């Protein structure tokens, strides 16, 4: 269900903040400047109306695609009536954040005390529904409630966009066209088959909707009627939404009763290149390498294989992510998201906060610094792929190679200090 694999940046939730640049004019501009502005404004207006005309053409052209996919013409026409390119959807679709929020700041808000206590309130409000879901689908109520909290703050933030306008805007132009065209067809199908009306169908800017922010295509594959009223209504029925999430996780391979993760401590001299979040070993193999559970207890017997995940590099907490952690990634393919869900579930069960401390003194890299990071590695002869300012898996694995070659802990975690070192290496060539 992922749109973009990132540390923290996610499109499925509704909590995506848009930085709106507001132009403030304090003093009147001179006449010549105003004339230039007017001309500029006219050019922009012409460009905008040409784009609007092309958008209108796209909507007319897509009609045939929809009908070929089994959508009734009247369903298509009423869904597309009056929709326009949505400027805030376009901004969200193309914006590159100046700073990527550090994982500790993300967890501070994603798993705040308020979110924990409201989750406990939800468990107290819906005990029968949640225990039925546990019995029926084998997914723990804490995980389901945690997903509910993460996705919509327990139904409080489900997204207020017109789903068709949001998806048509993404389908028309930009980096998510294929995804959005598929989702737009799924949304039309959902409307047709469920007997919905377009005005009921609100979503996030990326088309995710309801209490657990399903995408329309996930609705088709996994949604169920959790409260038995004969309808699958993820907007109004928490039982339907949470049952559908349980089905999704169950279909993705959730193991009943098995843990998601454990906080671990790594021994001195640990080979950090093993802690790439992908290298899976049995718990006893990790123990042989000196990895211990931070709280001093044994690992659960049914833990299965684990991979070591260092969300903030060697200076921060370490986690062993088990198979169920990877199942949560099927919901949203960002490791920080899976950690937040699993950590929130752990707190709902009465678990203690993360024990190790975060390197809160680390300054996040700016957009320019992230690009420089990749440029430096490329200059130093590493295959970095596309330089895009996104320090994802590829960049981190390359950084591990660099760190290993220079006798540094190979945690693949980009810092300002590491950038300084790369800059110095480039200069001394
Ligand atoms: Ca229902």
Short mmCIF file of C-alpha atoms and ligand atoms in Angstrom, two decimals:
data_model
loop_
_atom_site.label_atom_id
_atom_site.label_comp_id
_atom_site.label_asym_id
_atom_site.label_seq_id
_atom_site.Cartn_x
_atom_site.Cartn_y
_atom_site.Cartn_z
CA UNK A 1 0.00 0.00 0.00
CA UNK A 2 3.00 2.21 0.02
CA UNK A 3 3.33 5.23 -2.19
CA UNK A 4 6.74 6.21 -1.11
CA UNK A 5 9.22 4.52 1.16
CA UNK A 6 10.62 7.06 3.53
CA UNK A 7 11.75 7.29 7.09
CA UNK A 8 8.90 9.38 8.28
CA UNK A 9 7.23 11.04 5.35
CA UNK A 10 3.97 9.32 4.62
CA UNK A 11 0.99 9.99 2.47
CA UNK A 12 -1.54 7.56 3.86
CA UNK A 13 -2.26 9.30 7.11
CA UNK A 14 -4.09 12.57 7.22
CA UNK A 15 -1.47 14.23 9.34
CA UNK A 16 0.52 15.56 6.39
CA UNK A 17 1.17 19.19 7.08
CA UNK A 18 1.29 21.44 4.07
CA UNK A 19 3.47 24.48 4.28
CA UNK A 20 1.53 27.17 2.49
CA UNK A 21 3.63 30.08 1.34
CA UNK A 22 1.63 33.22 1.89
CA UNK A 23 2.83 36.23 -0.07
CA UNK A 24 2.53 39.35 2.03
CA UNK A 25 2.77 42.74 0.36
CA UNK A 26 3.42 45.45 2.94
CA UNK A 27 3.96 48.43 0.66
CA UNK A 28 2.55 49.23 -2.79
CA UNK A 29 5.00 48.45 -5.59
CA UNK A 30 6.05 51.13 -8.13
CA UNK A 31 3.91 51.40 -11.26
CA UNK A 32 6.46 49.71 -13.53
CA UNK A 33 6.76 46.79 -11.15
CA UNK A 34 3.00 46.51 -10.90
CA UNK A 35 2.75 46.43 -14.71
CA UNK A 36 5.31 43.65 -14.74
CA UNK A 37 3.32 41.84 -12.05
CA UNK A 38 0.13 42.22 -14.06
CA UNK A 39 1.78 40.76 -17.14
CA UNK A 40 3.17 37.96 -15.01
CA UNK A 41 -0.28 37.38 -13.54
CA UNK A 42 -1.84 37.25 -17.00
CA UNK A 43 0.76 34.72 -18.17
CA UNK A 44 0.07 32.61 -15.06
CA UNK A 45 -3.67 32.88 -15.56
CA UNK A 46 -3.35 31.79 -19.18
CA UNK A 47 -1.12 28.87 -18.20
CA UNK A 48 -3.57 27.90 -15.47
CA UNK A 49 -6.59 27.95 -17.77
CA UNK A 50 -4.69 25.91 -20.38
CA UNK A 51 -3.89 23.38 -17.66
CA UNK A 52 -7.54 23.42 -16.55
CA UNK A 53 -8.60 22.73 -20.13
CA UNK A 54 -6.16 19.81 -20.30
CA UNK A 55 -7.47 18.53 -16.99
CA UNK A 56 -11.02 18.70 -18.36
CA UNK A 57 -9.85 16.74 -21.40
CA UNK A 58 -8.24 14.14 -19.13
CA UNK A 59 -11.54 13.68 -17.27
CA UNK A 60 -13.40 13.24 -20.58
CA UNK A 61 -10.76 10.80 -21.89
CA UNK A 62 -10.65 8.74 -18.71
CA UNK A 63 -14.40 8.12 -19.03
CA UNK A 64 -13.77 5.44 -21.69
CA UNK A 65 -11.18 3.75 -19.46
CA UNK A 66 -13.64 3.69 -16.59
CA UNK A 67 -16.49 2.33 -18.69
CA UNK A 68 -14.19 -0.36 -20.09
CA UNK A 69 -13.43 -1.28 -16.46
CA UNK A 70 -17.13 -1.83 -15.80
CA UNK A 71 -18.13 1.56 -14.38
CA UNK A 72 -21.60 2.73 -15.39
CA UNK A 73 -21.56 6.02 -17.34
CA UNK A 74 -23.96 7.69 -14.90
CA UNK A 75 -21.72 6.75 -11.97
CA UNK A 76 -18.70 8.25 -13.74
CA UNK A 77 -20.47 11.43 -14.74
CA UNK A 78 -21.91 12.22 -11.33
CA UNK A 79 -18.58 11.46 -9.61
CA UNK A 80 -16.65 13.78 -11.90
CA UNK A 81 -19.27 16.55 -12.02
CA UNK A 82 -17.76 19.86 -10.89
CA UNK A 83 -14.35 18.57 -9.84
CA UNK A 84 -11.25 20.66 -10.53
CA UNK A 85 -7.52 20.29 -10.18
CA UNK A 86 -7.01 20.66 -6.47
CA UNK A 87 -4.11 23.01 -5.72
CA UNK A 88 -3.40 21.72 -2.22
CA UNK A 89 -3.36 18.12 -3.48
CA UNK A 90 -0.88 19.21 -6.17
CA UNK A 91 1.34 20.86 -3.57
CA UNK A 92 1.28 17.79 -1.34
CA UNK A 93 2.05 15.60 -4.34
CA UNK A 94 5.24 17.39 -5.30
CA UNK A 95 6.56 18.96 -2.10
CA UNK A 96 9.99 17.97 -0.83
CA UNK A 97 10.30 18.75 2.86
CA UNK A 98 13.11 21.13 3.82
CA UNK A 99 13.72 19.00 6.89
CA UNK A 100 12.75 15.38 7.39
CA UNK A 101 11.38 15.08 10.90
CA UNK A 102 13.75 13.06 13.09
CA UNK A 103 12.28 9.72 14.12
CA UNK A 104 12.21 10.71 17.83
CA UNK A 105 10.09 13.80 17.06
CA UNK A 106 7.82 11.66 14.92
CA UNK A 107 7.37 9.11 17.73
CA UNK A 108 6.83 11.89 20.29
CA UNK A 109 3.68 12.91 18.44
CA UNK A 110 2.67 9.54 16.95
CA UNK A 111 2.84 7.79 20.33
CA UNK A 112 2.08 10.68 22.65
CA UNK A 113 0.61 10.14 26.12
CA UNK A 114 -2.67 11.55 24.80
CA UNK A 115 -2.76 9.00 22.01
CA UNK A 116 -2.06 6.18 24.48
CA UNK A 117 -4.78 7.29 26.87
CA UNK A 118 -7.31 7.82 24.10
CA UNK A 119 -6.47 4.35 22.77
CA UNK A 120 -7.17 2.89 26.21
CA UNK A 121 -10.49 4.74 26.21
CA UNK A 122 -11.32 3.15 22.86
CA UNK A 123 -10.48 -0.29 24.24
CA UNK A 124 -12.80 0.43 27.18
CA UNK A 125 -15.55 1.65 24.83
CA UNK A 126 -15.46 -1.30 22.40
CA UNK A 127 -14.45 -4.37 24.46
CA UNK A 128 -16.83 -6.82 22.77
CA UNK A 129 -16.05 -5.68 19.25
CA UNK A 130 -12.29 -5.87 19.83
CA UNK A 131 -12.30 -9.29 21.46
CA UNK A 132 -14.48 -10.60 18.61
CA UNK A 133 -11.92 -9.33 16.12
CA UNK A 134 -9.07 -10.97 18.05
CA UNK A 135 -10.89 -14.28 18.10
CA UNK A 136 -12.01 -14.12 14.51
CA UNK A 137 -8.85 -12.84 12.80
CA UNK A 138 -6.06 -13.59 15.27
CA UNK A 139 -4.79 -10.00 15.31
CA UNK A 140 -4.38 -8.44 18.73
CA UNK A 141 -6.75 -5.63 19.67
CA UNK A 142 -3.80 -3.43 20.65
CA UNK A 143 -2.40 -3.53 17.14
CA UNK A 144 -5.81 -2.75 15.64
CA UNK A 145 -6.40 0.13 18.03
CA UNK A 146 -2.84 1.39 17.38
CA UNK A 147 -3.49 1.43 13.63
CA UNK A 148 -6.74 3.28 14.28
CA UNK A 149 -4.86 5.86 16.36
CA UNK A 150 -2.07 6.26 13.82
CA UNK A 151 -4.30 6.48 10.78
CA UNK A 152 -7.05 8.83 11.89
CA UNK A 153 -6.43 9.62 15.56
CA UNK A 154 -9.32 7.24 16.36
CA UNK A 155 -11.64 8.64 13.73
CA UNK A 156 -11.00 12.30 14.45
CA UNK A 157 -8.97 13.04 11.31
CA UNK A 158 -10.22 11.07 8.35
CA UNK A 159 -9.46 13.65 5.65
CA UNK A 160 -11.86 16.15 4.14
CA UNK A 161 -11.04 16.02 0.44
CA UNK A 162 -13.48 14.96 -2.23
CA UNK A 163 -11.98 11.54 -3.04
CA UNK A 164 -12.62 11.88 -6.78
CA UNK A 165 -11.11 15.35 -6.95
CA UNK A 166 -8.03 14.24 -4.98
CA UNK A 167 -7.46 11.09 -7.03
CA UNK A 168 -8.24 12.76 -10.38
CA UNK A 169 -5.72 15.51 -9.56
CA UNK A 170 -3.05 12.90 -8.81
CA UNK A 171 -4.06 10.81 -11.84
CA UNK A 172 -3.85 13.76 -14.22
CA UNK A 173 -0.23 14.75 -13.61
CA UNK A 174 2.78 14.27 -11.31
CA UNK A 175 4.70 11.37 -9.78
CA UNK A 176 1.74 9.20 -8.70
CA UNK A 177 -0.25 8.95 -11.92
CA UNK A 178 -0.28 5.16 -12.23
CA UNK A 179 -1.19 4.65 -8.60
CA UNK A 180 -3.94 7.28 -8.72
CA UNK A 181 -5.50 6.00 -11.95
CA UNK A 182 -5.76 2.55 -10.41
CA UNK A 183 -7.22 3.99 -7.21
CA UNK A 184 -9.64 6.22 -9.12
CA UNK A 185 -11.07 3.18 -10.88
CA UNK A 186 -11.28 1.35 -7.55
CA UNK A 187 -13.07 4.34 -5.98
CA UNK A 188 -15.64 4.41 -8.80
CA UNK A 189 -16.17 0.68 -8.42
CA UNK A 190 -16.61 1.07 -4.67
CA UNK A 191 -19.20 3.80 -5.19
CA UNK A 192 -21.08 1.67 -7.70
CA UNK A 193 -21.02 -1.60 -5.79
CA UNK A 194 -21.64 -0.21 -2.32
CA UNK A 195 -24.40 2.17 -3.39
CA UNK A 196 -22.52 5.25 -2.19
CA UNK A 197 -22.87 8.82 -3.35
CA UNK A 198 -19.80 10.90 -4.25
CA UNK A 199 -20.44 13.53 -1.57
CA UNK A 200 -20.12 10.82 1.13
CA UNK A 201 -16.72 9.79 -0.14
CA UNK A 202 -14.20 12.00 1.62
CA UNK A 203 -10.51 11.12 1.84
CA UNK A 204 -6.99 12.31 2.54
CA UNK A 205 -5.20 14.15 -0.26
CA UNK A 206 -3.86 10.77 -1.42
CA UNK A 207 -7.27 9.10 -1.51
CA UNK A 208 -7.05 7.14 1.76
CA UNK A 209 -10.33 7.15 3.65
CA UNK A 210 -12.22 6.25 6.76
CA UNK A 211 -11.20 5.29 10.29
CA UNK A 212 -8.23 3.20 9.16
CA UNK A 213 -7.41 5.16 6.00
CA UNK A 214 -7.86 2.38 3.49
CA UNK A 215 -7.09 2.99 -0.14
CA UNK A 216 -9.97 2.15 -2.51
CA UNK A 217 -8.07 -0.83 -3.99
CA UNK A 218 -7.50 -2.22 -0.48
CA UNK A 219 -11.21 -1.86 0.15
CA UNK A 220 -11.85 -4.13 -2.83
CA UNK A 221 -9.38 -6.76 -1.56
CA UNK A 222 -9.86 -6.71 2.19
CA UNK A 223 -12.87 -4.75 3.45
CA UNK A 224 -15.49 -6.66 5.43
CA UNK A 225 -18.70 -5.94 7.30
CA UNK A 226 -17.53 -5.98 10.91
CA UNK A 227 -20.78 -4.99 12.64
CA UNK A 228 -23.08 -7.24 10.61
CA UNK A 229 -25.43 -4.56 9.27
CA UNK A 230 -24.92 -5.79 5.70
CA UNK A 231 -22.79 -2.82 4.63
CA UNK A 232 -19.04 -2.20 4.57
CA UNK A 233 -18.81 1.36 5.82
CA UNK A 234 -15.28 2.34 6.82
CA UNK A 235 -16.28 5.98 7.31
CA UNK A 236 -18.95 5.50 9.96
CA UNK A 237 -18.39 2.10 11.48
CA UNK A 238 -15.22 1.56 13.56
CA UNK A 239 -16.14 -2.15 13.64
CA UNK A 240 -16.11 -2.34 9.84
CA UNK A 241 -12.87 -0.35 9.63
CA UNK A 242 -10.99 -2.34 12.28
CA UNK A 243 -12.27 -5.68 10.98
CA UNK A 244 -11.05 -4.70 7.53
CA UNK A 245 -7.61 -3.83 8.93
CA UNK A 246 -7.56 -7.17 10.73
CA UNK A 247 -8.34 -8.95 7.45
CA UNK A 248 -5.60 -7.01 5.68
CA UNK A 249 -3.01 -7.93 8.32
CA UNK A 250 -4.21 -11.52 8.46
CA UNK A 251 -3.98 -11.81 4.66
CA UNK A 252 -0.50 -10.27 4.82
CA UNK A 253 0.65 -13.09 7.12
CA UNK A 254 0.09 -11.85 10.67
CA UNK A 255 1.10 -14.54 13.18
CA UNK A 256 -1.32 -14.77 16.07
CA UNK A 257 0.22 -14.11 19.46
CA UNK A 258 3.70 -13.44 18.08
CA UNK A 259 5.55 -10.24 18.99
CA UNK A 260 6.20 -7.31 16.68
CA UNK A 261 9.55 -6.21 17.98
CA UNK A 262 11.79 -6.11 21.04
CA UNK A 263 14.13 -3.37 22.16
CA UNK A 264 17.67 -4.75 22.17
CA UNK A 265 21.18 -3.80 23.24
CA UNK A 266 24.11 -4.44 20.94
CA UNK A 267 27.53 -5.48 22.25
CA UNK A 268 30.68 -3.38 21.87
CA UNK A 269 32.26 -4.00 18.48
CA UNK A 270 28.98 -5.13 16.93
CA UNK A 271 29.13 -5.36 13.13
CA UNK A 272 26.67 -2.56 12.41
CA UNK A 273 26.36 -3.50 8.76
CA UNK A 274 24.21 -6.43 10.00
CA UNK A 275 21.78 -3.90 11.47
CA UNK A 276 20.31 -2.88 8.13
CA UNK A 277 16.73 -3.81 8.99
CA UNK A 278 16.82 -6.53 6.31
CA UNK A 279 19.34 -9.10 7.48
CA UNK A 280 17.16 -11.66 9.25
CA UNK A 281 18.50 -14.26 11.66
CA UNK A 282 17.06 -16.49 14.33
CA UNK A 283 16.98 -15.11 17.84
CA UNK A 284 19.61 -17.63 18.91
CA UNK A 285 21.93 -16.51 16.10
CA UNK A 286 21.57 -12.91 17.25
CA UNK A 287 22.18 -13.97 20.84
CA UNK A 288 25.37 -15.72 19.75
CA UNK A 289 26.48 -12.34 18.37
CA UNK A 290 25.90 -10.75 21.78
CA UNK A 291 22.52 -9.13 21.13
CA UNK A 292 20.44 -8.95 24.31
CA UNK A 293 16.94 -7.83 25.14
CA UNK A 294 17.29 -4.42 26.81
CA UNK A 295 14.86 -5.17 29.64
CA UNK A 296 16.90 -8.23 30.60
CA UNK A 297 14.20 -10.82 29.88
CA UNK A 298 14.35 -13.64 27.35
CA UNK A 299 13.03 -13.24 23.85
CA UNK A 300 9.54 -14.73 23.37
CA UNK A 301 9.73 -18.36 22.28
CA UNK A 302 7.54 -17.70 19.21
CA UNK A 303 9.50 -14.65 18.03
CA UNK A 304 10.75 -16.30 14.83
CA UNK A 305 13.37 -14.51 12.77
CA UNK A 306 14.40 -10.96 13.56
CA UNK A 307 16.23 -8.14 11.83
CA UNK A 308 18.02 -5.36 13.68
CA UNK A 309 16.59 -1.91 13.06
CA UNK A 310 18.39 1.25 14.17
CA UNK A 311 16.00 4.13 13.44
CA UNK A 312 18.51 6.75 14.64
CA UNK A 313 21.80 5.01 13.92
CA UNK A 314 24.32 3.57 16.34
CA UNK A 315 23.76 6.33 18.92
CA UNK A 316 20.04 5.61 19.32
CA UNK A 317 17.83 2.74 20.47
CA UNK A 318 18.07 -0.63 18.71
CA UNK A 319 15.16 -2.92 17.94
CA UNK A 320 14.79 -6.48 16.78
CA UNK A 321 11.97 -6.47 14.25
CA UNK A 322 10.14 -9.79 13.93
CA UNK A 323 7.88 -11.14 11.18
CA UNK A 324 4.82 -9.31 12.48
CA UNK A 325 6.73 -6.02 12.23
CA UNK A 326 7.23 -6.74 8.54
CA UNK A 327 3.52 -7.50 8.23
CA UNK A 328 2.71 -4.00 9.48
CA UNK A 329 4.92 -2.72 6.64
CA UNK A 330 2.33 -4.15 4.25
CA UNK A 331 -0.05 -1.59 5.68
CA UNK A 332 2.38 1.25 5.12
CA UNK A 333 5.90 0.59 3.91
CA UNK A 334 7.83 2.89 6.22
CA UNK A 335 9.82 1.31 9.03
CA UNK A 336 9.19 4.32 11.28
CA UNK A 337 5.43 3.82 10.76
CA UNK A 338 5.65 0.13 11.69
CA UNK A 339 7.69 1.04 14.77
CA UNK A 340 5.09 3.63 15.78
CA UNK A 341 2.21 1.16 15.40
CA UNK A 342 4.02 -1.59 17.30
CA UNK A 343 5.24 0.80 20.00
CA UNK A 344 1.78 2.30 20.47
CA UNK A 345 0.33 -1.23 20.76
CA UNK A 346 3.02 -2.06 23.33
CA UNK A 347 2.11 1.04 25.36
CA UNK A 348 -1.60 0.11 25.18
CA UNK A 349 -0.69 -3.26 26.69
CA UNK A 350 0.93 -1.38 29.57
CA UNK A 351 4.48 -1.74 28.21
CA UNK A 352 7.22 0.62 29.29
CA UNK A 353 8.53 3.48 27.14
CA UNK A 354 11.59 2.87 24.97
CA UNK A 355 14.52 2.50 27.37
CA UNK A 356 17.54 3.76 25.41
CA UNK A 357 17.75 7.48 24.72
CA UNK A 358 17.52 9.16 21.35
CA UNK A 359 20.34 11.34 20.00
CA UNK A 360 18.16 14.43 20.26
CA UNK A 361 21.17 16.69 19.74
CA UNK A 362 21.46 15.55 16.11
CA UNK A 363 20.43 18.31 13.73
CA UNK A 364 18.34 17.06 10.80
CA UNK A 365 19.98 17.58 7.41
CA UNK A 366 18.52 20.29 5.21
CA UNK A 367 17.35 19.54 1.71
CA UNK A 368 20.62 21.00 0.30
CA UNK A 369 22.68 18.95 2.76
CA UNK A 370 20.85 15.76 1.77
CA UNK A 371 21.64 16.43 -1.89
CA UNK A 372 25.27 17.22 -0.99
CA UNK A 373 25.47 13.95 0.92
CA UNK A 374 24.57 11.99 -2.20
CA UNK A 375 26.77 14.12 -4.47
CA UNK A 376 29.77 13.57 -2.19
CA UNK A 377 29.30 9.81 -2.13
CA UNK A 378 29.02 9.80 -5.90
CA UNK A 379 32.17 11.95 -6.25
CA UNK A 380 33.94 9.46 -4.00
CA UNK A 381 33.13 6.73 -6.53
CA UNK A 382 30.04 5.12 -5.03
CA UNK A 383 27.04 4.10 -7.12
CA UNK A 384 24.37 6.25 -5.58
CA UNK A 385 21.72 6.03 -8.32
CA UNK A 386 19.64 9.14 -8.83
CA UNK A 387 20.57 12.17 -6.75
CA UNK A 388 17.20 13.19 -5.40
CA UNK A 389 17.84 14.46 -1.89
CA UNK A 390 15.97 11.46 -0.45
CA UNK A 391 18.32 9.48 1.78
CA UNK A 392 16.55 6.17 1.39
CA UNK A 393 17.65 2.59 1.51
CA UNK A 394 20.09 2.84 -1.39
CA UNK A 395 21.93 5.86 0.00
CA UNK A 396 22.08 4.29 3.45
CA UNK A 397 23.52 1.06 2.10
CA UNK A 398 26.15 3.02 0.18
CA UNK A 399 26.94 4.98 3.32
CA UNK A 400 27.44 1.66 5.15
CA UNK A 401 30.03 0.67 2.53
CA UNK A 402 31.82 3.99 3.02
CA UNK A 403 31.73 3.69 6.81
CA UNK A 404 33.00 0.13 6.70
CA UNK A 405 35.86 1.10 4.37
CA UNK A 406 36.87 3.82 6.85
CA UNK A 407 36.63 1.78 10.03
CA UNK A 408 33.50 3.59 11.28
CA UNK A 409 30.40 1.94 12.80
CA UNK A 410 28.52 1.04 9.61
CA UNK A 411 25.06 2.15 10.74
CA UNK A 412 24.15 3.89 7.48
CA UNK A 413 22.78 6.84 9.41
CA UNK A 414 23.41 10.20 7.76
CA UNK A 415 24.41 12.98 10.14
CA UNK A 416 25.83 16.50 9.84
CA UNK A 417 29.11 15.17 11.23
CA UNK A 418 29.23 12.43 8.58
CA UNK A 419 28.52 15.00 5.88
CA UNK A 420 31.48 17.06 7.15
CA UNK A 421 33.66 14.01 6.85
CA UNK A 422 32.49 13.31 3.29
CA UNK A 423 33.07 16.96 2.33
CA UNK A 424 36.61 16.80 3.70
CA UNK A 425 37.28 13.56 1.80
CA UNK A 426 36.04 15.12 -1.43
CA UNK A 427 38.24 18.22 -0.93
CA UNK A 428 41.34 16.17 -0.20
CA UNK A 429 41.10 14.18 -3.41
CA1 LIG B 1 -21.15 -2.75 8.54
#
